[in-house]
Structures are given as C-alpha cells and as structure tokens.
CSV table of C-alpha atoms and ligand atoms in Angstrom, one decimal:
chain,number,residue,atom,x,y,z
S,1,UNK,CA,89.8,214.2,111.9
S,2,UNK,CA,87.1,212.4,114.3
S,3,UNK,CA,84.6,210.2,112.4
S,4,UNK,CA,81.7,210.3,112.9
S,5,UNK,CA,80.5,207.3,115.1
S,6,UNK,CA,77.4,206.1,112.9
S,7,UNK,CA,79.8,205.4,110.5
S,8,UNK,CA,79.9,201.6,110.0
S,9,UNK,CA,82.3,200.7,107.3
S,10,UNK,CA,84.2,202.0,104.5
S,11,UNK,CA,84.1,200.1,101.3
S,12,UNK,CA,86.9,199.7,98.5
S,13,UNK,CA,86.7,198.9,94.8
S,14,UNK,CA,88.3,199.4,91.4
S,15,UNK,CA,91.8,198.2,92.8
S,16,UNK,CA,92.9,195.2,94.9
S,17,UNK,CA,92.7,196.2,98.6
S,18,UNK,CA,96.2,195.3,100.0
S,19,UNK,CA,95.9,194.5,103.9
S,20,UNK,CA,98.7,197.3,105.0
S,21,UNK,CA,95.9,200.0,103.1
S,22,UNK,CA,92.8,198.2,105.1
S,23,UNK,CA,94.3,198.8,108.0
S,24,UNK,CA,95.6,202.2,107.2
S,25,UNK,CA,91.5,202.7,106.2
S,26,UNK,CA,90.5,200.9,109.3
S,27,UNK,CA,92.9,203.7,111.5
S,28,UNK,CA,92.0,206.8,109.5
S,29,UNK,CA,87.7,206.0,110.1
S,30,UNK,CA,87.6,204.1,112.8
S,31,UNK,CA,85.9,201.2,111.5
S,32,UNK,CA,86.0,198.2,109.3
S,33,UNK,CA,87.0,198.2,105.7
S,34,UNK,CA,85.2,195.8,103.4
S,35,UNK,CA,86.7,195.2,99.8
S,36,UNK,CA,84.0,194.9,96.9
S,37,UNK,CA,84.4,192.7,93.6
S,38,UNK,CA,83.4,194.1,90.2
S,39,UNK,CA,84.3,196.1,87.1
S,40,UNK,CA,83.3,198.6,85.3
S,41,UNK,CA,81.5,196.5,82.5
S,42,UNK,CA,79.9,194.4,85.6
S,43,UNK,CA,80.1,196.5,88.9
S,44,UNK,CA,78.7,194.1,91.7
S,45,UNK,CA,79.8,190.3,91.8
S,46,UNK,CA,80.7,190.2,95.1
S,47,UNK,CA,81.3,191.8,98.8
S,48,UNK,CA,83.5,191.1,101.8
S,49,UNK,CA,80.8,190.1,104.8
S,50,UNK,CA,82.2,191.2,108.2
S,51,UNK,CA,83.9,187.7,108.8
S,52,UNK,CA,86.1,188.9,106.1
S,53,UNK,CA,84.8,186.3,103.6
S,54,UNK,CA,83.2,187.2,99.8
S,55,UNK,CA,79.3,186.2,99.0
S,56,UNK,CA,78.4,186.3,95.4
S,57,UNK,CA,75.6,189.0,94.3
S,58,UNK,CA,73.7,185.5,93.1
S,59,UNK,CA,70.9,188.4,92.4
S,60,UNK,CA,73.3,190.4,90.1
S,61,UNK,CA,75.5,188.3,88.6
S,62,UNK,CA,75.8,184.3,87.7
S,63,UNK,CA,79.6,183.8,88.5
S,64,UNK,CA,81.6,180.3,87.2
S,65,UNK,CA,85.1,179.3,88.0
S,66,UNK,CA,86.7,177.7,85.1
S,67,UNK,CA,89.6,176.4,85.1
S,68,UNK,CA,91.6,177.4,81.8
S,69,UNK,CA,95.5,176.7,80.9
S,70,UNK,CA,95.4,175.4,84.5
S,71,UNK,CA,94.4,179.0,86.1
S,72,UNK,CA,90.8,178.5,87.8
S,73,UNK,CA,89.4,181.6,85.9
S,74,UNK,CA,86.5,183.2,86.2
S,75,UNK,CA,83.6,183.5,83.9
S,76,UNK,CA,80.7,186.3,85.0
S,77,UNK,CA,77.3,186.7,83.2
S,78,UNK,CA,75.6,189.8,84.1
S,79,UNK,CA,71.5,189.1,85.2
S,80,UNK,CA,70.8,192.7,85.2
S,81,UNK,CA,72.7,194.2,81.5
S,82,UNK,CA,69.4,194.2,79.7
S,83,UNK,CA,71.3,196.6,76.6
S,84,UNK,CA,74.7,194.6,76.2
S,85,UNK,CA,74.7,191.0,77.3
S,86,UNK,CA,77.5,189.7,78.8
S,87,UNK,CA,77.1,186.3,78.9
S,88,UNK,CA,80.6,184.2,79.8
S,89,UNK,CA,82.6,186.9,80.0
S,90,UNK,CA,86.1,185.8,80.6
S,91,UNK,CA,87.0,188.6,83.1
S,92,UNK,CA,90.7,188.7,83.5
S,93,UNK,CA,90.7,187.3,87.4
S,94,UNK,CA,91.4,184.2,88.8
S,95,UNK,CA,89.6,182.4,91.8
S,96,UNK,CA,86.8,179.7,93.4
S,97,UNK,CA,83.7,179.1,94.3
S,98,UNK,CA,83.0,177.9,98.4
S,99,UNK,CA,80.8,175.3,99.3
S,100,UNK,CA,79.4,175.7,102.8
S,101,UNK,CA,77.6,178.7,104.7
S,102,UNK,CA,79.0,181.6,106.7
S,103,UNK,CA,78.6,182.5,109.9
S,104,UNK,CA,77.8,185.7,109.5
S,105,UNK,CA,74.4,184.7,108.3
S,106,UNK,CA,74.2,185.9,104.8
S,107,UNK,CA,72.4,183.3,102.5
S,108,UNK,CA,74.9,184.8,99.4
S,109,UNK,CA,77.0,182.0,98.4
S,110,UNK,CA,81.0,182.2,98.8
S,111,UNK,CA,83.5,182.8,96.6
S,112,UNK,CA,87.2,183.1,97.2
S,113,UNK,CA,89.2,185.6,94.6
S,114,UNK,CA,93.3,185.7,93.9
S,115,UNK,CA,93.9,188.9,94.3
S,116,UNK,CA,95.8,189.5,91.0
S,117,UNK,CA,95.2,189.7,87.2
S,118,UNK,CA,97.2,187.4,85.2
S,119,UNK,CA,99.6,190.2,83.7
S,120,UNK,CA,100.5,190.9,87.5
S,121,UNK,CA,102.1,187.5,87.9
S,122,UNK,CA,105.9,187.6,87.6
S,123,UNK,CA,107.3,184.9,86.2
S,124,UNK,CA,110.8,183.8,85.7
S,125,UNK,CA,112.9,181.5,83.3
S,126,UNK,CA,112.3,178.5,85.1
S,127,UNK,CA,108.4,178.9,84.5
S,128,UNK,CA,107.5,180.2,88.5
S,129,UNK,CA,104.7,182.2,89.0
S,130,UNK,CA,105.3,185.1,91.4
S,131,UNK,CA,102.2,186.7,92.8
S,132,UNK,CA,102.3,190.2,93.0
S,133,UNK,CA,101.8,190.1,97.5
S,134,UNK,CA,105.4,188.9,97.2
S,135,UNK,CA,106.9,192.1,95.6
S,136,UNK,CA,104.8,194.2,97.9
S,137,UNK,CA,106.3,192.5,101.0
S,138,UNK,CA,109.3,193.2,99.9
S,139,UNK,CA,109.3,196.5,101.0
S,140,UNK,CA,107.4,196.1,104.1
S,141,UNK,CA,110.2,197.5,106.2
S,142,UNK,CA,111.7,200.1,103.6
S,143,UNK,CA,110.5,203.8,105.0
S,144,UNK,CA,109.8,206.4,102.8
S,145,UNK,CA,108.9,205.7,99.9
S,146,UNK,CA,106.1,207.9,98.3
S,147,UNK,CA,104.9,205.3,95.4
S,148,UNK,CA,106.6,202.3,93.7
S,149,UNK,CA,106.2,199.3,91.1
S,150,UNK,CA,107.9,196.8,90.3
S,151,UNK,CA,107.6,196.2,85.9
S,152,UNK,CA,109.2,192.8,84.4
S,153,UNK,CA,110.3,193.7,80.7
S,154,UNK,CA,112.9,190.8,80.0
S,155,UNK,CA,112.3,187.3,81.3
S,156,UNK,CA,114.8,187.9,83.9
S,157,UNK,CA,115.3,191.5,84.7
S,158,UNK,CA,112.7,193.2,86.9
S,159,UNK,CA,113.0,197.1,87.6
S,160,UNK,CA,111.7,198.7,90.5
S,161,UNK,CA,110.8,202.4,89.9
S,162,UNK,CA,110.3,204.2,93.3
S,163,UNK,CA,109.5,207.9,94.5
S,164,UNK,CA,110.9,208.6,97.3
S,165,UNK,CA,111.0,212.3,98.4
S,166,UNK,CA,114.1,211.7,100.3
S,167,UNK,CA,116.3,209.6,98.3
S,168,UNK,CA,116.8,205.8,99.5
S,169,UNK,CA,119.0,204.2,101.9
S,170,UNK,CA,122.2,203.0,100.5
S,171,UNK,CA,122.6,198.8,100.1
S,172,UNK,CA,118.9,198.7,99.4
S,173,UNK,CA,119.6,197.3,95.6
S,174,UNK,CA,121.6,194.7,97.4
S,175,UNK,CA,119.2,193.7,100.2
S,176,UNK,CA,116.7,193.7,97.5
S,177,UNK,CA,118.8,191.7,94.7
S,178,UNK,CA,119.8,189.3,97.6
S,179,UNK,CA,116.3,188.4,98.3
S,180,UNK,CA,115.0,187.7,95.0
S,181,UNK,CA,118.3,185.3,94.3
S,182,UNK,CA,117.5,183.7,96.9
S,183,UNK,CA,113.8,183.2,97.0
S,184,UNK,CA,113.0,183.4,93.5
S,185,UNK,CA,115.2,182.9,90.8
S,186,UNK,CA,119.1,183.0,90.4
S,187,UNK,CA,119.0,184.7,87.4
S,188,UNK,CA,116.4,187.6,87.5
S,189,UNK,CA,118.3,191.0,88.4
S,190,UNK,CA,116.7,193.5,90.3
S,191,UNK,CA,117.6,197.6,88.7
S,192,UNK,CA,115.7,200.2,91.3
S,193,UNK,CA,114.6,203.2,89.2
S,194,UNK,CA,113.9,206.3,91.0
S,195,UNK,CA,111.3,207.9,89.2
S,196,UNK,CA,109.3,211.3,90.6
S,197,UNK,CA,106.2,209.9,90.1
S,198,UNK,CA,104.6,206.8,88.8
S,199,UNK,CA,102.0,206.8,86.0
S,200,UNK,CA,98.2,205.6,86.3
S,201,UNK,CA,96.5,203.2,83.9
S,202,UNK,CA,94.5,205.2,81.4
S,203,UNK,CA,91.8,203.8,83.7
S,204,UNK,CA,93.2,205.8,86.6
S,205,UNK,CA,94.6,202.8,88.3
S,206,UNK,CA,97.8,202.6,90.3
S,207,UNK,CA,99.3,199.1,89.7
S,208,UNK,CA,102.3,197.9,91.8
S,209,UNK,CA,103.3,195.0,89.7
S,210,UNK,CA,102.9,195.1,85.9
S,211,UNK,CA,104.3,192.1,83.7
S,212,UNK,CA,104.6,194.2,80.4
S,213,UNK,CA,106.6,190.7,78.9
S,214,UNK,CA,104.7,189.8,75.5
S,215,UNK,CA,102.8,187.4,76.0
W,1,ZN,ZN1,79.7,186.1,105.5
C-alpha cells in the first residue's frame, strides 16, 4: 500500500520498540518511526526527537533517576494527575538523565532509557545480567519463525518457545545451545519449545524475554 506523502512519522508505545521492527515500520510507511516513553498510569514522559534521542515531557512529568540496588531506576511524579497523585513512583524501568542540549533544537531536557524491565534480565548462576537485546539477536538470522520467547524458570535452564508455521531447521538447539555456552554461561541449557502460539500479558503485551525466576 502507498502512504500517503504528508505522512511524517509513525509513533510507537506500550512495548519496547526493537530496531529490526523500526525499520520494518520505517519500510511499510515510508517515513521515520519515533518510539514514545510512558505507561498507562503516566502516559507521556518522554519522546524520541528526530536525532533519535529522548527529551523528557518536563511539562508532564518530573522524572528522577535513582539509583537503587545498583540499577539507576527511575522514579516519575506525574504534574498533570490532579485525582490520584503519583508522586515517586518507582516505575519498573531503568535509565539516566543527559546533561547537554540536542541538536535538533528542542529545549526538553534528555534522558536515556534501558530498554528493559528488571524481570526481563536473564541472569545466570554466576550473578550475570543478560539483557533481553542479546536473546533477540540470537535469532537474527533464523527464518521463519512466526513468534518466539525465551522464559528462564530455573537459574540455569532457559526455554525458548517458538511458532513457526513451517517447523525449524534441524541443529538449531545446537547452534543455539552452543552460543549461550559460550557467551553466557556454561551451565544454563537452552530447551526450544515449539508452541502454536505465544500468549499476551493480560495487558495485551507480547514479551520476548520473561524471567518468571522468584524473585
Ligand atoms: Zn532532540
């Protein structure tokens, strides 16, 4: 289908934006794809400028980075929830605030996010924290798969549960398994699932890497 051409950009929320789906988003509209920061209980901290970088909605939102158990967390108070105050609300995501201006020209303040929520983080026996762009590298190169995730139960066993309409090539496991020896922990074993499809979050959410370990 043919965008139209007064179409300037396409914005995403609600989930991380991966760079493989900007660009897929970029193709399909013919344009640039900004990714936007918020919840649902807050719904506009921040937005991706056309240099790529996040400003802070100072006018919406007073945002803090805070570091806690040596994550720099973030803590949002809401300016504009005039029936339930948020004040310090300890929002589940990890990142910074930027010093310095942008040359885009916007007088919004910078931020710089981790793309992940902490029960996204793999993290094996020897206490390494495995961000979740690792696992979805992995599978740059496998074709056809429909839908996948990757869920840590045990401290070292992680199982990969993939859709894939027309059944995987063989030795994937062992590419797979090989990999994560190597670059990640000797011990954790890799068990490929495949699954027709892959549930949402109650929320409607499709998560790629879920650490369902107890805390
Ligand atoms: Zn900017």
């Amino acid at each position: 289908m043919r965008m139209p051409k007064s179409l300037k950009g396409v914005y995403s929320t609600a989930e991380v934006l991966y760079e493989w789906q900007r660009e897929a988003i970029e193709t399909a509209f013919a344009c640039k794809g900004f990714n936007q920061y918020g919840s649902r209980e807050i719904p506009n901290i921040a937005l991706q400028c056309r240099q790529g970088n996040f400003h802070v909605f100072t006018d919406m939102v007073f945002l803090e980075s805070v570091n806690i158990e040596q994550e720099d967390r973030f803590l949002v108070t809401s300016l504009t929830n005039r029936v339930m105050p948020l004040i310090r609300y300890e929002i589940g995501d990890s990142g910074s605030l930027r010093e310095g201006d942008c040359s885009c020209g916007s007088p919004f303040p910078l931020m710089e996010m981790e793309f992940c929520r902490s029960n996204d983080i793999i993290v094996t026996q020897s206490g390494k924290r495995i961000y979740p762009s690792y696992f979805i590298h992995l599978l740059d190169d496998v074709k056809g798969i429909n839908q996948y995730q990757f869920v840590q139960n045990e401290l070292n066993r992680i199982t990969l549960n993939i859709d894939a309409a027309s059944g995987l090539a063989p030795g994937l496991q062992r590419s797979l398994q090989q990999r994560i020896t190597n670059e990640i922990d000797k011990h954790m074993t890799l068990e490929i699932n495949p699954v027709e499809m892959i549930e949402r979050t109650r929320l409607g959410k499709h998560r790629f890497v879920i650490n369902a370990r107890p805390n």
